[in-house]
Short mmCIF file of C-alpha atoms in Angstrom, two decimals:
data_model
loop_
_atom_site.label_atom_id
_atom_site.label_comp_id
_atom_site.label_asym_id
_atom_site.label_seq_id
_atom_site.Cartn_x
_atom_site.Cartn_y
_atom_site.Cartn_z
CA MET A 959 -0.13 0.04 0.25
CA ASN A 960 1.60 3.51 -1.13
CA LYS A 961 1.95 6.01 1.49
CA LYS A 962 -0.14 8.76 1.53
CA LYS A 963 1.84 12.04 -0.27
CA ILE A 964 0.94 15.37 1.63
CA LEU A 965 1.70 18.71 0.30
CA ILE A 966 1.96 21.51 2.60
CA LEU A 967 1.95 25.11 1.00
CA THR A 968 3.38 27.73 3.59
CA CYS A 969 4.95 31.13 3.80
CA SER A 970 7.87 32.53 5.30
CA HIS A 971 6.24 35.95 6.25
CA GLY A 972 6.42 35.98 9.74
CA THR A 973 7.42 32.39 11.77
CA GLY A 974 3.81 31.33 12.36
CA HIS A 975 2.72 29.77 8.82
CA LYS A 976 6.16 27.66 8.86
CA MET A 977 5.65 26.42 12.61
CA VAL A 978 2.07 25.43 11.65
CA ALA A 979 3.36 23.55 8.47
CA LYS A 980 6.31 21.93 10.67
CA THR A 981 3.76 20.79 13.35
CA LEU A 982 1.41 19.46 10.68
CA SER A 983 4.73 17.69 9.00
CA ASP A 984 5.46 15.98 12.11
CA GLU A 985 1.88 14.75 13.10
CA PHE A 986 1.49 13.12 9.32
CA LYS A 987 4.74 11.57 9.50
CA ASN A 988 4.07 10.25 12.83
CA LYS A 989 1.14 8.37 11.05
CA GLY A 990 3.09 7.01 8.05
CA CYS A 991 2.75 9.73 5.53
CA GLU A 992 5.11 11.11 3.26
CA VAL A 993 5.30 14.95 3.49
CA TYR A 994 6.42 17.91 1.21
CA ILE A 995 6.54 21.37 2.43
CA HIS A 996 6.93 23.69 -0.20
CA ASP A 997 7.08 27.87 0.33
CA LEU A 998 5.08 29.05 -2.69
CA PHE A 999 6.57 32.61 -2.98
CA ASP A 1000 9.95 31.84 -2.25
CA GLU A 1001 10.13 29.24 -4.86
CA ILE A 1002 8.85 31.72 -7.42
CA CYS A 1003 11.39 34.25 -6.76
CA SER A 1004 13.48 33.99 -3.20
CA PRO A 1005 14.77 37.50 -3.49
CA ILE A 1006 11.51 39.08 -3.92
CA ASN A 1007 10.12 37.16 -1.27
CA ARG A 1008 12.54 38.47 1.15
CA ILE A 1009 11.87 42.07 0.58
CA ALA A 1010 8.24 41.55 0.76
CA GLY A 1011 8.93 39.65 4.28
CA LYS A 1012 10.66 42.72 5.09
CA VAL A 1013 7.46 45.19 3.97
CA TYR A 1014 5.31 42.85 6.08
CA LEU A 1015 7.17 43.87 8.84
CA LEU A 1016 6.71 47.55 7.81
CA SER A 1017 3.01 46.81 9.14
CA TYR A 1018 3.94 47.15 12.97
CA SER A 1019 5.37 50.60 12.62
CA ILE A 1020 5.23 53.08 9.42
CA GLY A 1021 3.37 51.00 7.22
CA ARG A 1022 0.33 50.37 9.56
CA ASN A 1023 -2.19 52.54 7.69
CA SER A 1024 -1.02 51.24 3.81
CA TYR A 1025 -1.20 47.73 5.51
CA LYS A 1026 -4.73 48.29 6.83
CA LYS A 1027 -6.22 49.54 3.64
CA MET A 1028 -4.71 46.82 2.06
CA TYR A 1029 -5.93 43.96 4.10
CA TYR A 1030 -9.59 45.20 4.36
CA HIS A 1031 -9.41 46.04 0.25
CA ILE A 1032 -8.51 42.25 -0.15
CA ASP A 1033 -11.12 41.15 2.50
CA HIS A 1034 -13.55 42.75 0.21
CA HIS A 1035 -12.78 41.65 -2.81
CA PRO A 1036 -11.09 38.28 -2.72
CA LEU A 1037 -11.73 37.28 -6.07
CA GLY A 1038 -11.48 40.49 -7.60
CA LYS A 1039 -9.40 41.06 -11.26
CA GLY A 1040 -6.41 42.31 -9.13
CA MET A 1041 -6.20 39.16 -7.46
CA HIS A 1042 -6.68 37.05 -10.01
CA ARG A 1043 -3.91 38.63 -11.80
CA PHE A 1044 -1.60 38.54 -8.71
CA TRP A 1045 -2.06 34.55 -8.49
CA PHE A 1046 -1.33 34.25 -12.19
CA PHE A 1047 2.11 34.62 -11.44
CA THR A 1048 2.01 31.75 -9.17
CA GLN A 1049 0.54 28.92 -11.50
CA LYS A 1050 3.23 27.66 -13.29
CA THR A 1051 5.36 27.26 -10.17
CA LEU A 1052 2.42 25.48 -8.26
CA LEU A 1053 1.46 23.21 -10.78
CA HIS A 1054 5.09 22.28 -11.45
CA ILE A 1055 5.31 21.25 -7.58
CA ILE A 1056 2.17 19.27 -7.56
CA ASP A 1057 3.26 17.53 -10.96
CA LYS A 1058 6.65 16.59 -9.35
CA VAL A 1059 5.16 15.69 -6.00
CA LYS A 1060 1.71 13.97 -7.08
CA PRO A 1061 0.14 14.33 -3.75
CA ASP A 1062 -2.81 13.15 -2.27
CA CYS A 1063 -3.93 16.27 -1.00
CA ILE A 1064 -2.58 19.75 -0.66
CA ILE A 1065 -2.98 21.89 2.53
CA ASN A 1066 -2.73 25.61 2.49
CA VAL A 1067 -1.32 26.96 5.97
CA TYR A 1068 -1.02 30.40 4.14
CA PRO A 1069 -4.08 32.28 2.21
CA TYR A 1070 -2.85 30.58 -1.22
CA THR A 1071 -6.34 30.73 -3.33
CA VAL A 1072 -4.80 29.85 -6.28
CA SER A 1073 -4.48 26.10 -5.32
CA SER A 1074 -8.23 26.04 -4.93
CA MET A 1075 -8.70 28.04 -8.19
CA LEU A 1076 -6.74 25.75 -10.28
CA GLN A 1077 -8.01 22.41 -8.74
CA LYS A 1078 -11.01 21.68 -11.10
CA LYS A 1079 -9.03 22.20 -14.09
CA HIS A 1080 -5.80 20.68 -13.38
CA TYR A 1081 -5.88 18.27 -10.67
CA PRO A 1082 -9.56 17.46 -10.00
CA ASP A 1083 -8.87 14.64 -7.95
CA ILE A 1084 -6.59 15.97 -5.56
CA PRO A 1085 -8.41 17.90 -2.44
CA VAL A 1086 -7.54 20.90 -0.90
CA PHE A 1087 -7.75 21.87 2.54
CA SER A 1088 -7.21 24.98 4.58
CA VAL A 1089 -5.96 25.38 7.85
CA VAL A 1090 -6.54 29.29 9.01
CA THR A 1091 -3.82 30.25 10.87
CA ASP A 1092 -5.74 33.28 12.89
CA PHE A 1093 -8.81 33.64 15.19
CA CYS A 1094 -10.30 35.52 12.13
CA VAL A 1095 -10.61 34.70 8.45
CA PRO A 1096 -10.06 37.03 5.75
CA ALA A 1097 -11.80 36.35 2.78
CA ALA A 1098 -8.88 35.64 0.94
CA TRP A 1099 -8.96 32.34 2.23
CA MET A 1100 -12.44 31.22 1.08
CA HIS A 1101 -12.95 29.59 -2.35
CA PRO A 1102 -15.53 27.22 -3.26
CA SER A 1103 -13.11 24.27 -4.33
CA THR A 1104 -11.63 24.27 -0.88
CA CYS A 1105 -12.57 20.98 0.41
CA LYS A 1106 -12.80 21.97 4.26
CA TYR A 1107 -11.33 24.59 6.27
CA TYR A 1108 -9.94 23.42 9.70
CA VAL A 1109 -10.35 26.80 12.09
CA ALA A 1110 -9.45 28.04 15.29
CA CYS A 1111 -12.87 28.90 16.88
CA GLN A 1112 -16.69 29.77 15.97
CA ASN A 1113 -15.61 33.39 14.98
CA VAL A 1114 -14.12 32.05 12.00
CA THR A 1115 -17.05 29.52 11.53
CA GLN A 1116 -19.43 32.32 11.65
CA ARG A 1117 -17.82 34.59 9.08
CA LEU A 1118 -17.08 31.23 6.71
CA LEU A 1119 -20.62 30.65 7.11
CA THR A 1120 -21.53 34.42 5.83
CA LEU A 1121 -18.97 33.95 2.78
CA GLY A 1122 -21.36 30.83 1.69
CA VAL A 1123 -19.29 27.84 3.08
CA ASN A 1124 -21.31 24.93 3.92
CA ARG A 1125 -21.05 23.89 7.65
CA ASN A 1126 -19.90 20.45 6.73
CA GLN A 1127 -16.76 22.04 5.23
CA ILE A 1128 -15.95 23.77 8.51
CA LYS A 1129 -14.08 21.71 11.46
CA GLU A 1130 -12.94 23.67 14.38
CA THR A 1131 -9.74 22.54 16.10
CA GLY A 1132 -7.66 24.99 16.86
CA ILE A 1133 -4.45 25.95 15.20
CA PRO A 1134 -1.70 23.52 15.34
CA ILE A 1135 1.14 24.39 17.46
CA ARG A 1136 4.23 22.24 19.01
CA ASN A 1137 3.51 19.03 21.06
CA ALA A 1138 5.57 20.29 24.43
CA PHE A 1139 2.68 22.63 24.84
CA TYR A 1140 0.63 19.75 25.80
CA GLN A 1141 3.05 18.49 28.32
CA SER A 1142 3.14 19.65 31.86
CA ALA A 1143 6.33 20.95 33.69
CA SER A 1144 7.35 21.11 37.35
CA LYS A 1145 7.16 24.98 38.42
CA GLU A 1146 10.07 24.20 40.82
CA ARG A 1147 12.20 22.83 38.54
CA THR A 1148 11.38 25.54 36.03
CA ALA A 1149 12.22 28.22 38.52
CA LEU A 1150 15.66 26.53 39.37
CA LYS A 1151 16.31 26.14 35.81
CA TYR A 1152 15.70 29.86 34.73
CA GLY A 1153 16.88 31.36 37.91
CA LEU A 1154 13.11 32.42 38.66
CA ASP A 1155 11.46 32.82 42.36
CA ALA A 1156 8.55 30.19 42.55
CA GLN A 1157 7.01 32.32 44.98
CA LYS A 1158 6.35 35.37 43.22
CA ARG A 1159 3.94 36.41 40.71
CA THR A 1160 5.32 36.03 37.31
CA LEU A 1161 4.96 38.10 34.26
CA LEU A 1162 5.81 37.15 30.68
CA ILE A 1163 6.71 39.89 28.08
CA PHE A 1164 7.34 38.70 24.38
CA ALA A 1165 9.08 41.65 22.87
CA GLY A 1166 9.27 39.64 19.57
CA THR A 1167 12.28 38.98 17.54
CA TYR A 1168 12.04 42.34 15.55
CA GLY A 1169 11.39 44.34 18.68
CA VAL A 1170 7.70 45.46 17.65
CA LEU A 1171 6.91 46.26 21.45
CA ASN A 1172 7.57 49.65 21.69
CA ASP A 1173 8.76 51.15 24.58
CA LEU A 1174 10.17 48.21 26.35
CA ASP A 1175 12.93 49.79 28.31
CA LYS A 1176 10.29 52.26 29.95
CA ILE A 1177 7.70 49.45 30.77
CA CYS A 1178 10.53 47.21 32.05
CA LEU A 1179 11.63 50.05 34.39
CA SER A 1180 8.05 50.49 35.52
CA VAL A 1181 7.20 46.71 36.06
CA ASN A 1182 10.59 46.31 37.97
CA THR A 1183 9.05 48.31 40.81
CA PHE A 1184 5.66 46.45 41.28
CA ASN A 1185 5.66 44.49 44.49
CA ASN A 1186 5.97 40.60 44.17
CA LEU A 1187 6.13 40.77 40.78
CA GLN A 1188 8.74 39.29 38.68
CA THR A 1189 8.92 39.75 35.00
CA ILE A 1190 10.36 37.76 32.10
CA VAL A 1191 11.23 39.43 28.87
CA ILE A 1192 11.71 37.27 25.94
CA CYS A 1193 13.71 39.17 23.19
CA GLY A 1194 14.13 36.16 20.79
CA LYS A 1195 16.72 36.65 18.50
CA ASN A 1196 17.18 40.15 18.81
CA ARG A 1197 20.41 40.58 20.16
CA LYS A 1198 20.46 44.80 20.09
CA LEU A 1199 17.28 44.65 22.04
CA TYR A 1200 18.53 42.14 24.45
CA ASN A 1201 21.84 43.94 25.33
CA THR A 1202 20.04 47.09 25.34
CA LEU A 1203 17.69 45.88 28.42
CA ARG A 1204 20.36 43.66 30.02
CA GLN A 1205 22.11 47.27 30.79
CA LEU A 1206 19.14 48.44 32.61
CA HIS A 1207 20.29 45.85 35.42
CA LEU A 1208 16.98 45.47 37.13
CA ASN A 1209 16.59 43.27 39.97
CA ASN A 1210 12.90 42.14 39.36
CA VAL A 1211 13.13 41.73 35.47
CA HIS A 1212 14.50 38.97 33.92
CA ILE A 1213 15.89 39.58 30.31
CA MET A 1214 16.21 36.18 27.65
CA GLY A 1215 16.78 35.69 24.31
CA PHE A 1216 15.34 32.77 22.16
CA GLN A 1217 14.21 30.05 24.39
CA PRO A 1218 13.57 26.61 22.71
CA GLU A 1219 11.42 25.06 25.41
CA ILE A 1220 9.25 28.30 25.93
CA ASN A 1221 6.51 26.08 27.03
CA GLU A 1222 8.01 25.85 30.34
CA LEU A 1223 7.80 29.64 30.80
CA TYR A 1224 4.24 29.78 29.35
CA GLN A 1225 3.08 27.12 32.54
CA PHE A 1226 5.13 29.29 34.79
CA SER A 1227 3.99 32.46 34.63
CA ASP A 1228 0.96 34.04 35.78
CA MET A 1229 0.27 36.13 33.02
CA MET A 1230 1.46 37.55 29.57
CA VAL A 1231 1.75 40.39 27.46
CA THR A 1232 2.27 39.71 23.55
CA LYS A 1233 1.24 40.43 20.33
CA PRO A 1234 -1.98 38.84 19.01
CA GLY A 1235 -0.63 36.54 16.29
CA GLY A 1236 -2.58 33.47 15.75
CA ILE A 1237 0.18 30.91 16.57
CA SER A 1238 1.09 32.99 19.98
CA LEU A 1239 -2.73 33.03 21.03
CA SER A 1240 -2.99 29.44 20.24
CA GLU A 1241 -0.09 28.92 22.54
CA VAL A 1242 -1.96 30.79 25.33
CA VAL A 1243 -5.12 28.76 24.58
CA VAL A 1244 -3.46 25.51 25.33
CA SER A 1245 -1.27 26.97 28.35
CA GLN A 1246 -4.57 28.98 29.68
CA ILE A 1247 -2.62 31.97 30.36
CA PRO A 1248 -4.34 35.29 30.80
CA ILE A 1249 -3.32 37.92 28.13
CA ILE A 1250 -2.79 41.37 27.93
CA LEU A 1251 -2.44 42.56 24.15
CA TYR A 1252 -0.53 45.46 23.25
CA LYS A 1253 -0.99 47.65 20.26
CA PRO A 1254 -2.34 45.18 17.81
CA ALA A 1255 -1.36 45.76 14.33
CA PRO A 1256 -3.94 46.30 11.78
CA GLY A 1257 -5.56 43.35 10.00
CA GLN A 1258 -5.53 40.15 10.99
CA GLU A 1259 -4.03 40.89 14.52
CA GLU A 1260 -6.64 43.77 15.25
CA GLU A 1261 -9.19 41.08 14.58
CA ASN A 1262 -8.02 38.32 16.57
CA ALA A 1263 -7.55 41.10 19.60
CA ARG A 1264 -11.40 42.30 19.01
CA TRP A 1265 -12.53 38.39 19.38
CA PHE A 1266 -10.42 37.46 22.44
CA GLN A 1267 -11.28 40.75 24.09
CA LYS A 1268 -14.89 39.99 23.30
CA GLU A 1269 -14.91 36.64 24.70
CA GLY A 1270 -13.36 37.84 28.07
CA ALA A 1271 -10.00 36.05 27.35
CA ALA A 1272 -7.65 39.23 26.78
CA ILE A 1273 -7.46 42.61 27.83
CA VAL A 1274 -6.45 45.05 24.90
CA THR A 1275 -4.40 48.34 25.57
CA SER A 1276 -3.16 50.58 23.15
CA SER A 1277 -0.66 52.79 25.18
CA LYS A 1278 2.03 52.49 27.85
CA PRO A 1279 -0.31 54.03 30.38
CA GLU A 1280 -3.12 51.39 29.56
CA LEU A 1281 -0.72 48.67 29.47
CA LEU A 1282 0.82 49.35 33.06
CA LEU A 1283 -2.48 50.18 34.24
CA ALA A 1284 -3.71 46.59 33.02
CA ILE A 1285 -0.57 44.64 34.31
CA ASN A 1286 -1.09 46.47 37.73
CA THR A 1287 -4.59 45.74 37.95
CA LEU A 1288 -4.58 41.97 36.61
CA TYR A 1289 -1.55 40.66 38.38
CA GLN A 1290 -3.40 41.51 41.81
CA ASN A 1291 -6.64 40.14 40.68
CA GLU A 1292 -7.20 36.39 40.88
CA VAL A 1293 -10.64 36.80 40.27
CA LYS A 1294 -10.11 38.24 37.02
CA GLN A 1295 -7.23 35.89 36.06
CA GLN A 1296 -9.56 32.75 36.93
CA ALA A 1297 -12.40 33.98 35.01
CA MET A 1298 -9.94 35.03 31.95
CA LYS A 1299 -8.77 31.27 32.31
CA LYS A 1300 -12.29 30.03 32.30
CA ASN A 1301 -12.96 31.64 28.98
CA LEU A 1302 -9.69 30.30 27.46
CA ARG A 1303 -10.79 26.88 28.32
CA LYS A 1304 -14.08 27.52 26.14
CA MET A 1305 -11.52 27.93 22.78
CA TYR A 1306 -9.72 24.63 23.42
CA TYR A 1307 -10.69 21.87 21.04
CA GLY A 1308 -7.94 19.22 21.83
CA HIS A 1309 -4.88 18.35 20.24
CA ALA A 1310 -5.23 20.44 17.06
CA ALA A 1311 -2.42 18.69 14.78
CA SER A 1312 -3.95 15.33 15.40
CA LEU A 1313 -7.44 16.17 15.00
CA ILE A 1314 -6.82 17.86 11.58
CA THR A 1315 -4.70 15.07 10.30
CA ASP A 1316 -6.72 12.67 11.38
CA ASP A 1317 -9.97 14.22 9.59
CA ILE A 1318 -7.66 14.67 6.38
CA LEU A 1319 -6.37 11.20 6.45
CA GLN A 1320 -10.08 10.02 6.78
CA VAL A 1321 -11.16 11.94 3.64
CA ILE A 1322 -8.14 10.90 1.19
CA SER A 1323 -8.19 7.27 2.84
CA PRO A 1324 -11.13 5.66 1.12
CA SER A 1325 -9.73 5.69 -2.53
CA SER A 1326 -8.38 2.25 -3.30
CA SER A 1327 -6.63 3.51 -6.23
CA SER A 1328 -2.87 2.63 -6.04
CA GLU A 1329 -2.23 5.41 -8.50
CA ARG A 1330 -1.11 9.22 -7.84
CA PRO A 1331 -3.37 11.63 -9.39
CA ASN A 1332 -2.81 13.14 -12.76
CA VAL A 1333 -1.84 16.84 -13.21
CA SER A 1334 -2.72 18.71 -16.25
CA VAL A 1335 -0.49 21.59 -16.88
CA SER A 1336 -2.12 22.61 -20.16
CA GLY A 1337 -2.19 26.02 -20.97
CA ILE A 1338 0.29 27.42 -18.17
CA LYS A 1339 3.17 28.69 -19.87
#
């Protein structure tokens, strides 16, 4: 019996899509499948893709308004002429990937609508699935030829229903994250490992690899004065930010770089400040840690933040004074923390990667044919 071949289409703009692709790949491989991950944009033109990645990062700073206009324009015109012209440049590369891999299914972890656009004409026997990587869903993810959508929450389900998607094409699973987040860690062992005080309240702040959290030095100086609160600041791979904050020499603030076992700090901490990316929020849901979201970027992060705030699972702040007030209020209010944890539990569906891979394999397994589906590249030059 042939192993099922799984093609996952991802994107390197931000780290979230690649993390989801890797998590799904590992789960499929554990179930005996062959997995092929392709970054479609990177394979079309790697230099342009790197430039696009840098432009994406500007959406957190000087490009906020421009990104917001583009995001909502695409959301209202997902299949307009402009988008069709845009996807035209990806067709040849995508079809050659499919012809080479000959997959049993295609999984989008980025809104590559083109994979659904080409399905009926070029590979009608290969189903296309989409794993929506946010707690909102821009219309750019949606296309009638998509077999099934795997989504994070009811907010995404309702949005897809309003766009005309059938309910049986939607499955609420959560967003796939690393297995480590589903495992428990000893608080005492974590405290010893990272030089922390297990008796103090703990605030975890994610600065972001690119320093997207502004005024962090001033925030650190302020939280350092809070009674019975220790703060962990994760700078990722941003060495400049790490060195700058270390020079503050704060007693109650621990400055850390990239942490491969960050799940341990999630479980250790009582509350968190982060940006509302889909993967970060998914890790929060599994870890059930109360969160404060600071200055969400326009577009999907702003929509994510609105949903979490509406569900009572997050506090959203837009300025440094608001953020410090929220921290000061939340770390002393156990009732509020427990209420937020309860609301986070409502968003939890189980091990997302396992739920998604099991469901996809159930869809593609009934075929008894040992031959791989044919791919037609006619009309693509």
